Structures are given as structure tokens and as C-alpha cells.
């Protein structure tokens, strides 16, 4: 998995490319935690180029949501591929996260 990070208007976006599985989940967790430890409190994950998510990846999403639940914190997901959306929906996760159709919509909703 390749993770690209950008920060704009106080929102850190991590664009994910590849498979988010048990092996790569730790890479994402490390990337997110280093941003949070650095003071970033608005994290957006862009799944436009993510072909798969496993239970290990979903665990990282849950752990991040728990860390970012204070006033002013934001955690969102955007550009879910059909495969990722289906897995999150089947697991009942779509009601747990702020999910946006596009990165622009997410940025507007996370201000």
C-alpha cells in the first residue's frame, strides 16, 4: 500500500493506494498516529485508489475514530470504491464514520 499525505486548510488527507489488509494496516496506523501525535486533529482518508479492506484495516479505522472524538476533532472517509463501501456496509461501519462522496465534499463537511 502506498500512502500519500497532504495538509490543506488544517485537514490532513491520507490518500491510500492498493490493498488495506492485515499486512498493510500497520503502515496506515503508523501514518495516522504520527499525524495525530504531531498535532493534526482533522484526518481524512481518501480511498479512491483502494481496492480492498480487511478486518485489520477496519480495526485501524475504529482505533482512529476513538482517538479523534474530542471537540474540534474530525475523522472522515471519502471516495470509497464500490468494493470498500460494500465491506464497510456489510460490517455495519457506514453508520460509524463520516463518509463523503468526494474530497471536496469532505473538506467542506470537516471545517
Coordinates of N, CA and C in Angstrom, one line a residue:
X1 N 0.8 -1.2 0.0 CA 0.0 0.0 0.0 C 0.9 1.2 0.0
X2 N 0.5 2.2 -0.8 CA 1.2 3.5 -0.8 C 0.3 4.5 -0.2
X3 N 0.9 5.3 0.7 CA 0.1 6.4 1.5 C 0.8 7.7 1.2
X4 N 0.0 8.6 0.6 CA 0.4 10.0 0.3 C -0.3 10.9 1.2
X5 N 0.4 11.8 1.9 CA -0.1 12.7 2.8 C 0.0 14.2 2.4
X6 N -1.1 14.9 2.5 CA -1.2 16.4 2.2 C -2.0 17.0 3.3
X7 N -1.6 18.3 3.6 CA -2.4 19.1 4.6 C -2.8 20.4 3.9
X8 N -4.1 20.6 4.0 CA -4.6 21.9 3.4 C -5.8 22.4 4.3
X9 N -5.7 23.6 4.7 CA -6.7 24.3 5.5 C -7.0 23.5 6.8
X10 N -5.9 23.0 7.4 CA -6.0 22.3 8.6 C -6.5 20.9 8.6
X11 N -6.7 20.4 7.4 CA -7.2 19.0 7.3 C -6.1 18.2 6.6
X12 N -5.6 17.1 7.3 CA -4.6 16.2 6.7 C -5.3 15.1 6.0
X13 N -5.0 14.9 4.7 CA -5.6 13.9 3.9 C -4.5 12.8 3.6
X14 N -4.9 11.6 3.9 CA -4.0 10.5 3.6 C -4.7 9.7 2.4
X15 N -4.1 9.8 1.2 CA -4.6 9.1 0.1 C -4.0 7.7 0.0
X16 N -4.9 6.7 0.0 CA -4.4 5.3 0.1 C -4.5 4.7 -1.3
X17 N -3.4 3.9 -1.7 CA -3.4 3.2 -3.0 C -3.0 1.8 -2.8
X18 N -3.9 0.9 -3.2 CA -3.6 -0.5 -3.1 C -4.6 -1.2 -2.1
X19 N -4.1 -2.3 -1.5 CA -4.9 -3.1 -0.6 C -4.7 -2.7 0.9
X20 N -5.7 -2.5 1.6 CA -5.6 -2.2 3.1 C -6.0 -3.6 3.8
X21 N -4.9 -4.4 4.0 CA -5.2 -5.7 4.6 C -4.4 -5.8 5.9
X22 N -4.3 -7.0 6.4 CA -3.7 -7.2 7.7 C -2.2 -6.8 7.7
X23 N -1.5 -7.0 6.6 CA -0.1 -6.6 6.5 C 0.1 -5.1 6.4
X24 N -0.7 -4.5 5.6 CA -0.5 -3.0 5.3 C -1.3 -2.1 6.4
X25 N -2.1 -2.7 7.2 CA -2.9 -1.9 8.2 C -1.9 -1.3 9.2
X26 N -0.9 -1.9 9.5 CA 0.1 -1.3 10.5 C 0.8 -0.1 9.9
X27 N 1.0 -0.1 8.5 CA 1.6 1.1 7.9 C 0.6 2.3 8.0
X28 N -0.7 2.0 7.7 CA -1.7 3.1 7.8 C -1.8 3.6 9.3
X29 N -1.8 2.7 10.2 CA -1.9 3.0 11.6 C -0.8 3.9 12.0
X30 N 0.4 3.6 11.6 CA 1.6 4.4 11.9 C 1.5 5.7 11.3
X31 N 1.1 5.8 10.0 CA 0.9 7.1 9.4 C -0.1 8.0 10.1
X32 N -1.2 7.4 10.4 CA -2.2 8.2 11.1 C -1.7 8.7 12.5
X33 N -1.2 7.7 13.3 CA -0.7 8.1 14.6 C 0.4 9.1 14.6
X34 N 1.3 9.1 13.6 CA 2.3 10.1 13.6 C 1.7 11.5 13.3
X35 N 0.6 11.5 12.5 CA 0.0 12.8 12.2 C -0.7 13.3 13.5
X36 N -1.4 12.4 14.2 CA -2.1 12.8 15.4 C -1.1 13.2 16.5
X37 N 0.0 12.5 16.6 CA 1.0 12.8 17.6 C 1.6 14.2 17.3
X38 N 1.6 14.5 16.0 CA 2.2 15.8 15.5 C 1.2 16.9 15.7
X39 N 0.0 16.6 16.2 CA -1.0 17.7 16.4 C -2.1 17.8 15.4
X40 N -2.1 17.0 14.4 CA -3.2 17.0 13.4 C -4.4 16.4 14.1
X41 N -5.5 17.1 14.1 CA -6.8 16.6 14.7 C -7.9 16.5 13.7
X42 N -7.6 16.8 12.4 CA -8.6 16.6 11.4 C -8.0 15.7 10.3
X43 N -8.4 14.4 10.3 CA -7.8 13.4 9.4 C -8.9 12.9 8.4
X44 N -8.5 12.9 7.1 CA -9.4 12.5 6.1 C -8.7 11.3 5.3
X45 N -9.3 10.2 5.1 CA -8.7 9.1 4.4 C -9.4 9.0 3.0
X46 N -8.6 9.1 2.0 CA -9.2 9.1 0.6 C -8.9 7.7 0.1
X47 N -10.0 7.0 -0.2 CA -10.0 5.6 -0.7 C -10.2 5.4 -2.2
X48 N -10.0 6.5 -2.9 CA -10.2 6.4 -4.4 C -9.4 5.3 -5.1
X49 N -8.2 5.0 -4.6 CA -7.4 4.0 -5.2 C -7.2 2.8 -4.3
X50 N -8.1 2.5 -3.5 CA -8.0 1.4 -2.6 C -9.0 0.3 -3.1
X51 N -8.4 -0.9 -3.4 CA -9.2 -2.0 -4.0 C -9.7 -2.9 -3.0
X52 N -9.3 -2.9 -1.7 CA -9.7 -3.9 -0.8 C -9.5 -3.4 0.7
X53 N -10.3 -3.8 1.6 CA -10.1 -3.5 3.0 C -10.5 -4.8 3.8
X54 N -9.6 -5.1 4.7 CA -9.8 -6.3 5.5 C -10.2 -5.9 6.9
X55 N -10.4 -6.9 7.8 CA -10.8 -6.6 9.2 C -9.7 -5.8 9.9
X56 N -8.4 -6.1 9.5 CA -7.3 -5.4 10.0 C -7.4 -3.9 9.7
X57 N -7.8 -3.6 8.5 CA -7.9 -2.2 8.1 C -9.1 -1.5 8.8
X58 N -10.2 -2.3 9.0 CA -11.3 -1.7 9.7 C -11.0 -1.4 11.2
X59 N -10.1 -2.3 11.7 CA -9.7 -2.0 13.1 C -8.9 -0.7 13.2
X60 N -8.1 -0.4 12.2 CA -7.4 0.9 12.2 C -8.4 2.1 12.2
X61 N -9.4 1.9 11.4 CA -10.5 3.0 11.3 C -11.1 3.2 12.6
X62 N -11.5 2.1 13.3 CA -12.1 2.2 14.6 C -11.2 2.8 15.6
X63 N -9.9 2.4 15.6 CA -9.0 3.0 16.6 C -8.8 4.5 16.4
X64 N -8.8 4.9 15.1 CA -8.6 6.3 14.8 C -9.8 7.1 15.2
X65 N -11.0 6.6 15.0 CA -12.2 7.3 15.4 C -12.2 7.5 16.9
X66 N -11.8 6.5 17.7 CA -11.7 6.6 19.1 C -10.7 7.7 19.6
X67 N -9.6 7.8 18.8 CA -8.6 8.9 19.2 C -9.1 10.3 18.8
X68 N -9.9 10.4 17.8 CA -10.4 11.7 17.3 C -11.8 11.9 17.7
X69 N -12.1 12.0 19.0 CA -13.5 12.2 19.3 C -13.7 13.4 20.3
X70 N -12.7 14.2 20.4 CA -12.8 15.4 21.2 C -13.4 16.6 20.4
X71 N -13.9 17.6 21.1 CA -14.4 18.8 20.4 C -13.4 19.3 19.4
X72 N -13.8 19.6 18.2 CA -12.9 20.1 17.2 C -12.2 19.1 16.4
X73 N -12.2 17.8 16.8 CA -11.6 16.7 16.1 C -12.5 16.3 14.9
X74 N -11.9 15.9 13.9 CA -12.7 15.4 12.7 C -12.0 14.2 12.1
X75 N -12.8 13.2 11.7 CA -12.3 12.0 11.1 C -13.3 11.6 10.0
X76 N -12.8 11.6 8.7 CA -13.7 11.3 7.6 C -13.1 10.3 6.6
X77 N -14.0 9.7 5.8 CA -13.6 8.8 4.7 C -14.2 9.4 3.5
X78 N -13.5 9.3 2.4 CA -14.1 9.8 1.1 C -13.6 8.9 -0.1
X79 N -14.4 9.1 -1.1 CA -14.1 8.4 -2.4 C -14.0 6.9 -2.2
X80 N -15.0 6.3 -1.5 CA -14.9 4.9 -1.2 C -15.2 4.1 -2.6
X81 N -14.3 3.2 -2.9 CA -14.6 2.4 -4.1 C -15.7 1.4 -3.7
X82 N -16.4 0.9 -4.8 CA -17.6 0.0 -4.5 C -17.2 -1.1 -3.6
X83 N -16.0 -1.7 -3.8 CA -15.6 -2.9 -3.0 C -15.4 -2.5 -1.5
X84 N -14.8 -1.4 -1.3 CA -14.6 -0.9 0.1 C -15.9 -0.6 0.7
X85 N -16.7 0.2 0.0 CA -18.0 0.6 0.5 C -18.9 -0.7 0.9
X86 N -18.8 -1.7 0.1 CA -19.6 -2.9 0.3 C -19.2 -3.6 1.6
X87 N -17.9 -3.7 1.8 CA -17.3 -4.3 3.0 C -17.7 -3.5 4.3
X88 N -17.5 -2.2 4.2 CA -17.9 -1.4 5.4 C -19.4 -1.4 5.7
X89 N -20.2 -1.5 4.6 CA -21.6 -1.6 4.8 C -22.0 -2.9 5.4
X90 N -21.5 -4.0 4.9 CA -21.8 -5.3 5.5 C -21.4 -5.4 6.9
X91 N -20.3 -4.8 7.3 CA -19.8 -4.8 8.7 C -20.6 -3.8 9.6
X92 N -21.4 -3.0 9.0 CA -22.2 -2.1 9.8 C -21.4 -0.8 10.2
X93 N -20.3 -0.6 9.4 CA -19.4 0.5 9.7 C -19.8 1.9 9.1
X94 N -20.7 1.8 8.1 CA -21.1 3.1 7.4 C -21.8 4.1 8.3
X95 N -22.4 3.6 9.4 CA -23.1 4.5 10.3 C -22.1 5.0 11.4
X96 N -20.9 4.5 11.4 CA -19.9 4.9 12.5 C -19.0 6.0 12.0
X97 N -18.9 6.2 10.7 CA -18.0 7.2 10.2 C -18.7 8.3 9.3
X98 N -18.0 9.4 9.2 CA -18.5 10.4 8.3 C -17.9 10.0 6.9
X99 N -18.8 9.7 6.0 CA -18.4 9.3 4.7 C -18.9 10.3 3.7
X100 N -17.9 10.7 2.8 CA -18.2 11.7 1.8 C -18.0 11.1 0.4
X101 N -18.7 11.6 -0.6 CA -18.6 11.2 -1.9 C -17.3 11.6 -2.6
X102 N -16.8 12.8 -2.2 CA -15.6 13.4 -2.8 C -14.7 14.1 -1.8
X103 N -13.5 14.3 -2.1 CA -12.6 15.0 -1.2 C -13.1 16.5 -1.0
X104 N -13.6 17.1 -2.0 CA -14.1 18.5 -1.8 C -15.3 18.5 -0.9
X105 N -16.2 17.6 -1.0 CA -17.3 17.5 -0.1 C -16.8 17.2 1.3
X106 N -15.9 16.4 1.5 CA -15.3 16.0 2.8 C -14.7 17.3 3.5
X107 N -13.9 18.0 2.7 CA -13.3 19.2 3.2 C -14.3 20.2 3.7
X108 N -15.3 20.4 2.9 CA -16.4 21.3 3.3 C -17.1 20.8 4.6
X109 N -17.3 19.5 4.7 CA -18.0 19.0 5.9 C -17.2 18.9 7.1
X110 N -15.9 18.9 7.0 CA -15.0 18.8 8.1 C -14.5 20.1 8.7
X111 N -14.9 21.2 8.2 CA -14.4 22.5 8.7 C -15.0 22.8 10.0

